[in-house]
Short mmCIF file of C-alpha atoms and ligand atoms in Angstrom, two decimals:
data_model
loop_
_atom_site.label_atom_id
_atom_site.label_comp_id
_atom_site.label_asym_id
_atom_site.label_seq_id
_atom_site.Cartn_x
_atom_site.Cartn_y
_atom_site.Cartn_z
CA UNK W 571 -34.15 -9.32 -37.51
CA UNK W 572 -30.75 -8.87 -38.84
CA UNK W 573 -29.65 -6.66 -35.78
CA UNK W 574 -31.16 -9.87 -33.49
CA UNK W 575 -29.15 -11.84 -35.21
CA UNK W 576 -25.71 -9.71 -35.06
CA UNK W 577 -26.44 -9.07 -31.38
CA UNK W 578 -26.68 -13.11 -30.86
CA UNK W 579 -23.28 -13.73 -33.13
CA UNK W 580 -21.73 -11.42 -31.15
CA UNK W 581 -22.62 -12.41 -27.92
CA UNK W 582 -21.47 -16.12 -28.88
CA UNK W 583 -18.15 -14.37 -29.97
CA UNK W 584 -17.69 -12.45 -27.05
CA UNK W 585 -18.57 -15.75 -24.75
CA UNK W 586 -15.95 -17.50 -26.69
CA UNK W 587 -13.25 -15.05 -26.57
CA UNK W 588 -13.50 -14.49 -22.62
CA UNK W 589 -14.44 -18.02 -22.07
CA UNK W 590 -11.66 -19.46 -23.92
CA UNK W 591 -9.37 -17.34 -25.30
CA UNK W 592 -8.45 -15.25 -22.28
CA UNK W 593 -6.12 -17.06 -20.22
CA UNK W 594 -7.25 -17.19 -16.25
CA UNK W 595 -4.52 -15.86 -14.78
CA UNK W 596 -4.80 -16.49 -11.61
CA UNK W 597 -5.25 -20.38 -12.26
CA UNK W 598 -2.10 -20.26 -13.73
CA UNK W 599 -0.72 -17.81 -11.48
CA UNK W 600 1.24 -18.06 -8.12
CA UNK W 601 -0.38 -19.41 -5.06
CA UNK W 602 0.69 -16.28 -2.54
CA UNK W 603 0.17 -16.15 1.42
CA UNK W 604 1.31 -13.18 2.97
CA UNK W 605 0.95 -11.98 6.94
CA UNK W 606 -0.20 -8.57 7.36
CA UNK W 607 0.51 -6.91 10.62
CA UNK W 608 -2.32 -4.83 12.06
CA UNK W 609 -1.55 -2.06 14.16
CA UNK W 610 -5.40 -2.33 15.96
CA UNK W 611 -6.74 -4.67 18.53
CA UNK W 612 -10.12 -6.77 17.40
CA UNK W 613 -11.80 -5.02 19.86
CA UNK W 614 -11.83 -1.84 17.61
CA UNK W 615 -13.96 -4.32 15.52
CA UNK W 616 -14.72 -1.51 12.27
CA UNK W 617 -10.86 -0.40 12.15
CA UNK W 618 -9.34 -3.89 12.61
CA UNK W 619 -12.18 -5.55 10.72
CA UNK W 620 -10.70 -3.15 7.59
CA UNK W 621 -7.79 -5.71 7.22
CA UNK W 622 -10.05 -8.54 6.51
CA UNK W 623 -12.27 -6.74 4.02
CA UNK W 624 -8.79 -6.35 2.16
CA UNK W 625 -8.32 -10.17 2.97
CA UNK W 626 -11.69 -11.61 1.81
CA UNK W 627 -12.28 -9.44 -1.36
CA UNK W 628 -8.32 -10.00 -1.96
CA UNK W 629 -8.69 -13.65 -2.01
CA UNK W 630 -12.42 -13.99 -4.02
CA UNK W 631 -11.16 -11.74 -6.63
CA UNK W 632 -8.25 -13.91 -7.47
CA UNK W 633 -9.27 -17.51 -7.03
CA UNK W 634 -8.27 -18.14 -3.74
CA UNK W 635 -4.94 -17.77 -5.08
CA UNK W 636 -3.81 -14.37 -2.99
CA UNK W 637 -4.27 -15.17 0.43
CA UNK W 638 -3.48 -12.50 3.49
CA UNK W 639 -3.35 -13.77 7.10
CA UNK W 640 -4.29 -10.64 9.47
CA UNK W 641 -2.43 -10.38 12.74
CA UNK W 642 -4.07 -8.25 15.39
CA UNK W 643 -1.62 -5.20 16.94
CA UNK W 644 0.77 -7.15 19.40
CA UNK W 645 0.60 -10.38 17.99
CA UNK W 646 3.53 -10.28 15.51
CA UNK W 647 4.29 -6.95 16.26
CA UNK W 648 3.57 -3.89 18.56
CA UNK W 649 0.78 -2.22 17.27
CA UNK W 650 3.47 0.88 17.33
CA UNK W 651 5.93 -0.64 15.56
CA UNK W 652 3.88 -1.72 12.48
CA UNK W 653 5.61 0.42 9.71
CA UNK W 654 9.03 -0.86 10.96
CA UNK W 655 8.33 -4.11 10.81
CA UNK W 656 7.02 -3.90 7.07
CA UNK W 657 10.05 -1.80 5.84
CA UNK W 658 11.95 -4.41 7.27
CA UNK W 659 10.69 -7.21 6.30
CA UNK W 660 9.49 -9.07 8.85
CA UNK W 661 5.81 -8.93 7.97
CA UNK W 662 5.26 -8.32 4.31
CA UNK W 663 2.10 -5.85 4.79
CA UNK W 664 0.45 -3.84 7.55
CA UNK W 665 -2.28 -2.04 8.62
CA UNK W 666 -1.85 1.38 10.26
CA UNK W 667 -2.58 4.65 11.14
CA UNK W 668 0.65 6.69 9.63
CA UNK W 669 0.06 9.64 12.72
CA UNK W 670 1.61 6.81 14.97
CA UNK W 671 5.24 7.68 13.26
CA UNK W 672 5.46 11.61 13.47
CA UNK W 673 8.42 10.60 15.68
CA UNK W 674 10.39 9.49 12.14
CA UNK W 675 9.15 12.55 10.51
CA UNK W 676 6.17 14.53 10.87
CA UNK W 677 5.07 14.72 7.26
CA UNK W 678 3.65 11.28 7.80
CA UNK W 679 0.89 12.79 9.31
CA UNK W 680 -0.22 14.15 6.11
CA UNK W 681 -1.15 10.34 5.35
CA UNK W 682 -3.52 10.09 8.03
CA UNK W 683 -4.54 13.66 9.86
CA UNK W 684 -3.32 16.87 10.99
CA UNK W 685 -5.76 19.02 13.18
CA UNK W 686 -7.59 21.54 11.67
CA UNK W 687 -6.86 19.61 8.51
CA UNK W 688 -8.98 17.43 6.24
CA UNK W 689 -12.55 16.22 6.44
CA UNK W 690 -12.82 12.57 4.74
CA UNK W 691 -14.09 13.26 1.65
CA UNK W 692 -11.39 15.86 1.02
CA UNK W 693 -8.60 13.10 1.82
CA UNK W 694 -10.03 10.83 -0.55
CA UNK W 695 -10.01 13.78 -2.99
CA UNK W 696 -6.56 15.07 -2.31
CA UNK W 697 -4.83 11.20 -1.92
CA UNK W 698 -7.09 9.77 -5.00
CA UNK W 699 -7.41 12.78 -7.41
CA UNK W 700 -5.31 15.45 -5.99
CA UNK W 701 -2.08 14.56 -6.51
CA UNK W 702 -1.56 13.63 -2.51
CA UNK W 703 -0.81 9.74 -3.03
CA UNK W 704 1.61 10.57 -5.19
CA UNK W 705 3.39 12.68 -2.91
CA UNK W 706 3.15 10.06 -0.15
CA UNK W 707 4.54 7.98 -1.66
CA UNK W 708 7.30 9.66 -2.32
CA UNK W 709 8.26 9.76 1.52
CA UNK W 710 7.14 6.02 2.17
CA UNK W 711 9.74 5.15 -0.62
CA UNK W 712 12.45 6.22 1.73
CA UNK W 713 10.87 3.40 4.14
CA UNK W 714 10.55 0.76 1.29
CA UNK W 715 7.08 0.86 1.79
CA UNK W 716 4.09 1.63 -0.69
CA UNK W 717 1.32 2.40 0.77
CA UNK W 718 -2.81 2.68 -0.25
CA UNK W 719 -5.73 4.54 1.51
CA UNK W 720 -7.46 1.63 4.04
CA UNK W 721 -10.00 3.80 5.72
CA UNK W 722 -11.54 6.13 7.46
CA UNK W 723 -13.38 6.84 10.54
CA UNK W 724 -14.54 10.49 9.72
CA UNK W 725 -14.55 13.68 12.15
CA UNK W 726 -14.50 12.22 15.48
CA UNK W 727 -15.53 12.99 18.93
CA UNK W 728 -13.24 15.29 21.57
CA UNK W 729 -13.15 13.26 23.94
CA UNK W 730 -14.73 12.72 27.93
CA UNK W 731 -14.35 15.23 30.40
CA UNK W 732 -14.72 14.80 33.98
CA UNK W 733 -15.60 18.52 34.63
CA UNK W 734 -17.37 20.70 31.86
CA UNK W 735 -14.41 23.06 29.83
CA UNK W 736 -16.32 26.21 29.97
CA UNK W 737 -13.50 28.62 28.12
CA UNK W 738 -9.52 28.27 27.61
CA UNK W 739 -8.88 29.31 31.09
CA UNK W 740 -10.15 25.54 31.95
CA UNK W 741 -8.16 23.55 30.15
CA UNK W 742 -4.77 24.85 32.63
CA UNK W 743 -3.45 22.38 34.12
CA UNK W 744 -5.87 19.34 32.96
CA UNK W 745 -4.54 16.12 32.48
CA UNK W 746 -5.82 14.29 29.25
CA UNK W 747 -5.21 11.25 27.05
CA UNK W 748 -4.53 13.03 23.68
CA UNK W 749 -1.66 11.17 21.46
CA UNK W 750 0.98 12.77 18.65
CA UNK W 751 0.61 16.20 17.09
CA UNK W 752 -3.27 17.11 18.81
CA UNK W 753 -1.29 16.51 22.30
CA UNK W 754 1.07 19.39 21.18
CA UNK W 755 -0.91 21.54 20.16
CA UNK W 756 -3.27 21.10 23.25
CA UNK W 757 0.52 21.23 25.14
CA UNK W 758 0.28 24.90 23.74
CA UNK W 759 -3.37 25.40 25.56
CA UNK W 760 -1.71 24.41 28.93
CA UNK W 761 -3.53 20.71 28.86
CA UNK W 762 -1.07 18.34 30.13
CA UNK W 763 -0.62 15.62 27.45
CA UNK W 764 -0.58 11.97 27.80
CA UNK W 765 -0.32 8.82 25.92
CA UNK W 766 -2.01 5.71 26.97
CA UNK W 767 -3.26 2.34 25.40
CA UNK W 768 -6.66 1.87 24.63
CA UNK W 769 -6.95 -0.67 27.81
CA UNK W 770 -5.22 1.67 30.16
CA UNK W 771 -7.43 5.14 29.90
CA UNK W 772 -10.88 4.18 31.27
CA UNK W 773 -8.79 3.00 34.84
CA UNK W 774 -6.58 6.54 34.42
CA UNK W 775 -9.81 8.14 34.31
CA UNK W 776 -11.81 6.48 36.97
CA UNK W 777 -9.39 6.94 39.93
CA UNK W 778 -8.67 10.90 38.63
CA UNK W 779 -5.19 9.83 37.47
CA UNK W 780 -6.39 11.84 34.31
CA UNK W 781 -9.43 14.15 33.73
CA UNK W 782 -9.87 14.14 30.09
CA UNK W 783 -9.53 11.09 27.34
CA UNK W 784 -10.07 11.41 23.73
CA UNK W 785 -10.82 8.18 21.82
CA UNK W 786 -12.59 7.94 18.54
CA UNK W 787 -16.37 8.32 18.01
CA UNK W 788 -19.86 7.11 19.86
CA UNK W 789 -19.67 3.64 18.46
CA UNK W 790 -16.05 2.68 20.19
CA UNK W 791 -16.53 5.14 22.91
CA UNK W 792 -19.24 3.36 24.13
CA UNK W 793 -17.56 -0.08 24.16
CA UNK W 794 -14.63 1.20 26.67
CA UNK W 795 -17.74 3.26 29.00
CA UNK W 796 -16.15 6.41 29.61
CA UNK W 797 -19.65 7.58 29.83
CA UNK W 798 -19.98 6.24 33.61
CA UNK W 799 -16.91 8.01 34.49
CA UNK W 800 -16.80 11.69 32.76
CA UNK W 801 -19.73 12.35 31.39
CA UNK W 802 -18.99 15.79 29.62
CA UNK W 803 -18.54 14.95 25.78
CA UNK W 804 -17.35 17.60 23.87
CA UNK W 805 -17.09 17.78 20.00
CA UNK W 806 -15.80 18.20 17.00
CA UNK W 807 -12.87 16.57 17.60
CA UNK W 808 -10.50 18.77 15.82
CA UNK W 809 -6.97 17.15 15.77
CA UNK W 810 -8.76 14.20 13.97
CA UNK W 811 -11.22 15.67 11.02
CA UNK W 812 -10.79 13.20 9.01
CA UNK W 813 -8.26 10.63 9.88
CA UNK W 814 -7.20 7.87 7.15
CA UNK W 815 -5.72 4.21 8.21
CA UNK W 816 -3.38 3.20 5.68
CA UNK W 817 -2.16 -0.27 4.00
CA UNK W 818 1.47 -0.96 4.34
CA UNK W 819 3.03 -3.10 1.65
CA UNK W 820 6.95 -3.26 1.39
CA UNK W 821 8.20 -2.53 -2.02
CA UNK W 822 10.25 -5.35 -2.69
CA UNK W 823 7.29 -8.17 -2.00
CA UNK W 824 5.40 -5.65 -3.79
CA UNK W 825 7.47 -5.51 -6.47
CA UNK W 826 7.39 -9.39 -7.17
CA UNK W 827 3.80 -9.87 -7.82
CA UNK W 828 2.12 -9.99 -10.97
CA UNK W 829 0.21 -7.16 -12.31
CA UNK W 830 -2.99 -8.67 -12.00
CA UNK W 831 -2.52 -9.57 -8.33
CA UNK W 832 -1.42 -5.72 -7.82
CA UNK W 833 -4.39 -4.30 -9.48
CA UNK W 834 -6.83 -6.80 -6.83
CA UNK W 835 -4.65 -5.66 -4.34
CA UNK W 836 -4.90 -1.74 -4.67
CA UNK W 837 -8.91 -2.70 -5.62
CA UNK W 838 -9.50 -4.47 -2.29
CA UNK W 839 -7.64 -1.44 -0.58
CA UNK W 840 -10.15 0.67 -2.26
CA UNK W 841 -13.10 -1.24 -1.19
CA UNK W 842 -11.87 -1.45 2.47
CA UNK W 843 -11.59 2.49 2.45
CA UNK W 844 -15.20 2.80 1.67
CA UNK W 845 -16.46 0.18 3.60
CA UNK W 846 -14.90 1.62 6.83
CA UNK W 847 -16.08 5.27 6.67
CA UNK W 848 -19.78 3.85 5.43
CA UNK W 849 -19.55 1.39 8.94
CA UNK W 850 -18.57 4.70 11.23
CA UNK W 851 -21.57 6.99 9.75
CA UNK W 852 -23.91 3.84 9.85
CA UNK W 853 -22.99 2.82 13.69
CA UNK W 854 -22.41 6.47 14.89
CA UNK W 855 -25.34 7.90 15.30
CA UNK W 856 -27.14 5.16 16.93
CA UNK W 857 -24.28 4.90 19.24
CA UNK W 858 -24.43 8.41 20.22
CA UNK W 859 -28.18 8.12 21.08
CA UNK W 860 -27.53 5.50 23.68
CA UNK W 861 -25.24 7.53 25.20
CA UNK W 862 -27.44 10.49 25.56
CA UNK W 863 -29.83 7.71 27.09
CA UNK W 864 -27.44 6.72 29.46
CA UNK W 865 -26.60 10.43 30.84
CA UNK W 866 -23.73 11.46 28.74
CA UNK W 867 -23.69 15.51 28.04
CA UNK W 868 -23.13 16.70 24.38
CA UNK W 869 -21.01 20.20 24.58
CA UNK W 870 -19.12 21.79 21.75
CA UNK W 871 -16.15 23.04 22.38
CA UNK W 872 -15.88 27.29 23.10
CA UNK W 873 -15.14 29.23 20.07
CA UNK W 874 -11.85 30.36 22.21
CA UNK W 875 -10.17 27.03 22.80
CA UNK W 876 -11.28 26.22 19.03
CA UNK W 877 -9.45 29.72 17.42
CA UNK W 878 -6.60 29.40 20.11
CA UNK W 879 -6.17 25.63 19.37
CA UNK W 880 -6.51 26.44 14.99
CA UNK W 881 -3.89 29.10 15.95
CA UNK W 882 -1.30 26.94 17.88
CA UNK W 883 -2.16 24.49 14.98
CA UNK W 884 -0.53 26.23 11.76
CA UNK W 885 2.17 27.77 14.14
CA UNK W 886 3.43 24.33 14.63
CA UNK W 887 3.25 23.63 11.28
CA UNK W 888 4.75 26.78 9.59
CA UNK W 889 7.58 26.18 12.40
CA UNK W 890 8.17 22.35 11.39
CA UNK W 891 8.16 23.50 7.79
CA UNK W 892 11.05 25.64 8.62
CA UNK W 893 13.29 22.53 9.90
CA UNK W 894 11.86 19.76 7.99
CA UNK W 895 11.91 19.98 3.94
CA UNK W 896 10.07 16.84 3.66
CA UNK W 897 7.47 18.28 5.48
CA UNK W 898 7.87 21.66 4.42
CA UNK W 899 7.41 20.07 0.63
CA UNK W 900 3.67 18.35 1.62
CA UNK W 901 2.55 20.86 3.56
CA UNK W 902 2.56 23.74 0.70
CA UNK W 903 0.88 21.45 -1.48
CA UNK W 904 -1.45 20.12 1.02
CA UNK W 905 -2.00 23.79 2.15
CA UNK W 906 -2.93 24.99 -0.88
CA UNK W 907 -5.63 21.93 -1.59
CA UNK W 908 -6.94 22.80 1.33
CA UNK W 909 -7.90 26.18 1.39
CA UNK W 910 -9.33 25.63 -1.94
CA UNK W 911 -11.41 22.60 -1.22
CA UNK W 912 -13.36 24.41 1.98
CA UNK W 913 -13.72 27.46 -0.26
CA UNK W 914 -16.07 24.79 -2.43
CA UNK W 915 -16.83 22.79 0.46
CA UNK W 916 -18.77 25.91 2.25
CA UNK W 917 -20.80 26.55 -0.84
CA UNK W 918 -22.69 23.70 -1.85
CA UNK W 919 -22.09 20.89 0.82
CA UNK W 920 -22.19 23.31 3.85
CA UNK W 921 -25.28 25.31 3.26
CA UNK W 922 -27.22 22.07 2.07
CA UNK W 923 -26.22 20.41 5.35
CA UNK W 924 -26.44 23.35 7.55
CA UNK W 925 -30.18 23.56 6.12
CA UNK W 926 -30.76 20.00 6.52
CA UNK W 927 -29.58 20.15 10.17
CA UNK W 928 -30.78 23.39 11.72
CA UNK W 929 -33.65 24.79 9.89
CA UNK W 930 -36.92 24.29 11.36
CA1 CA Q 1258 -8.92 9.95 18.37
#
């Protein structure tokens, strides 16, 4: 009876204290409407449809009172030019995949993928818990920009071949759609690189101009059809293990908001991380059993173009390191997380999934 009756005169306390006591701050707070930039058509509906996660939970979680107005690549900006444009100024967030600017400096890789490098989970491990965030950050500084994790698509696919790549010795000469550091390392194989727009590669690859595109994964593969046109698909795709998008924010808009709009900020970051990566392994798979259906050919890569390509890989890095210290700086770190998380990764996680996938 008497603990009843503490329980109940605490309660009424506690209702009292949030109810009244506690000031709302975001009813009192600033009314704020700020124009993010996204580097990603709509038609790339999970990756693009991040940004308005972020938007949505962003504005429920503070009233109404934070509002973010989500631009599709091209509309305020090139999709390319996405990070400029928020160091700048001009837009006061963005959405982007940090790969796009190896051109600046190729540590800013480390904030989305480098082949051979990270699965998902380990990126959330090394940016969240790891110490790799912090380091980031450190480099996006220099660009007035602070940035957060805003998704993931997982391991993706390696892409559509018109003929099937039966050992290194095939991949001479061939002409495929493979962007930023993957293109150079392929380069390395004797594939002929090249960089094309989303809307441009299925018409490159239908009238021969190129015989190989990589993309992303079943479920956006299939929207663009490459499956009509090349119907070798080859996996995993290794220059992109794990790939992050990240939120742009520059530091001085960042810097004027109040705490409690920062910490709904960085929580609706958070959410849209999760929600993107849960999207891609829930649409996947379905995806890539319609394509089977429709006649497309599942091949793994050969072990030699996988060892030669892992090889090329570090080679590039351990050169870069050499000329860049910013990059030389992430990469020992990011190195040395590495080889310890597959160490762990390949004892519990691998031979529960191998078992789950293979054994009969
Ligand atoms: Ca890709």
């Amino acid at each position: 009876m008497q603990r009843r009756t503490f329980l109940k005169s605490a309660g009424a306390g506690l209702g009292v204290s949030a109810a009244a006591l506690a000031p709302n701050v975001f009813a009192d707070g600033p009314a704020i409407k700020w124009h993010l930039a996204s580097s990603f058509p709509k038609s790339l509906d999970i990756i693009y449809g991040a940004a308005e996660v972020l938007a949505n939970r962003l504005s429920s979680l503070t009233d109404g009172k934070f509002q973010l107005r989500v631009h599709a690549g091209g509309e305020l900006v090139p999709g390319l030019q996405v990070l400029d444009a928020v160091q700048n100024g001009t837009v006061d967030c963005g959405h982007s995949a940090s790969y796009y600017y190896v051109g600046k400096n190729m540590a800013f890789a480390f904030d989305c993928a480098l082949p051979f490098g990270l699965t998902a989970r380990q990126q959330n491990a090394w940016m969240y818990s790891g110490g790799g965030l912090k380091l980031m950050r450190e480099l996006f500084k220099q660009y007035n920009i602070i940035q957060f994790p805003g998704g993931n698509t997982g391991g993706q696919m390696g892409g559509w071949f018109r003929k099937e790549i039966k050992s290194l010795a095939d991949l001479k000469g061939l002409k495929m759609r493979i962007p930023g550091v993957g293109g150079q390392i392929m380069a390395k194989l004797g594939v002929v690189p090249q960089t094309l727009a989303g809307g441009d590669i299925y018409p490159s690859l239908e009238r021969g101009a190129i015989d190989a595109a990589e993309w992303v994964g079943p479920y956006d593969d299939e929207k663009l059809g490459f499956h009509k046109i090349a119907q070798h698909y080859y996996y995993p795709g290794w220059w992109e293990g794990g790939p992050q998008l990240s939120f742009y924010v520059n530091i001085k808009k960042w810097n004027t908001l109040p705490d409690a709009y920062k910490a709904a900020f960085e929580c609706a970051c958070t959410e849209a991380n999760v929600k993107m990566l849960a999207d891609y392994d829930f649409k996947n798979p379905q995806a890539l059993m319609r394509l089977i259906k429709q006649g497309a050919k599942l091949h793994a890569f050969p072990k030699d173009v996988m060892l030669a390509a892992r090889k090329a890989a570090f080679a590039l890095y351990e050169e870069e390191a050499k000329k860049n210290p910013s990059f030389a700086k992430i990469y020992k770190e990011w190195k040395a997380f590495r080889d310890m998380e597959n160490q762990w990764f390949k004892v519990a996680e691998a031979s529960y999934t191998n078992f789950l996938y293979y054994s009969k």
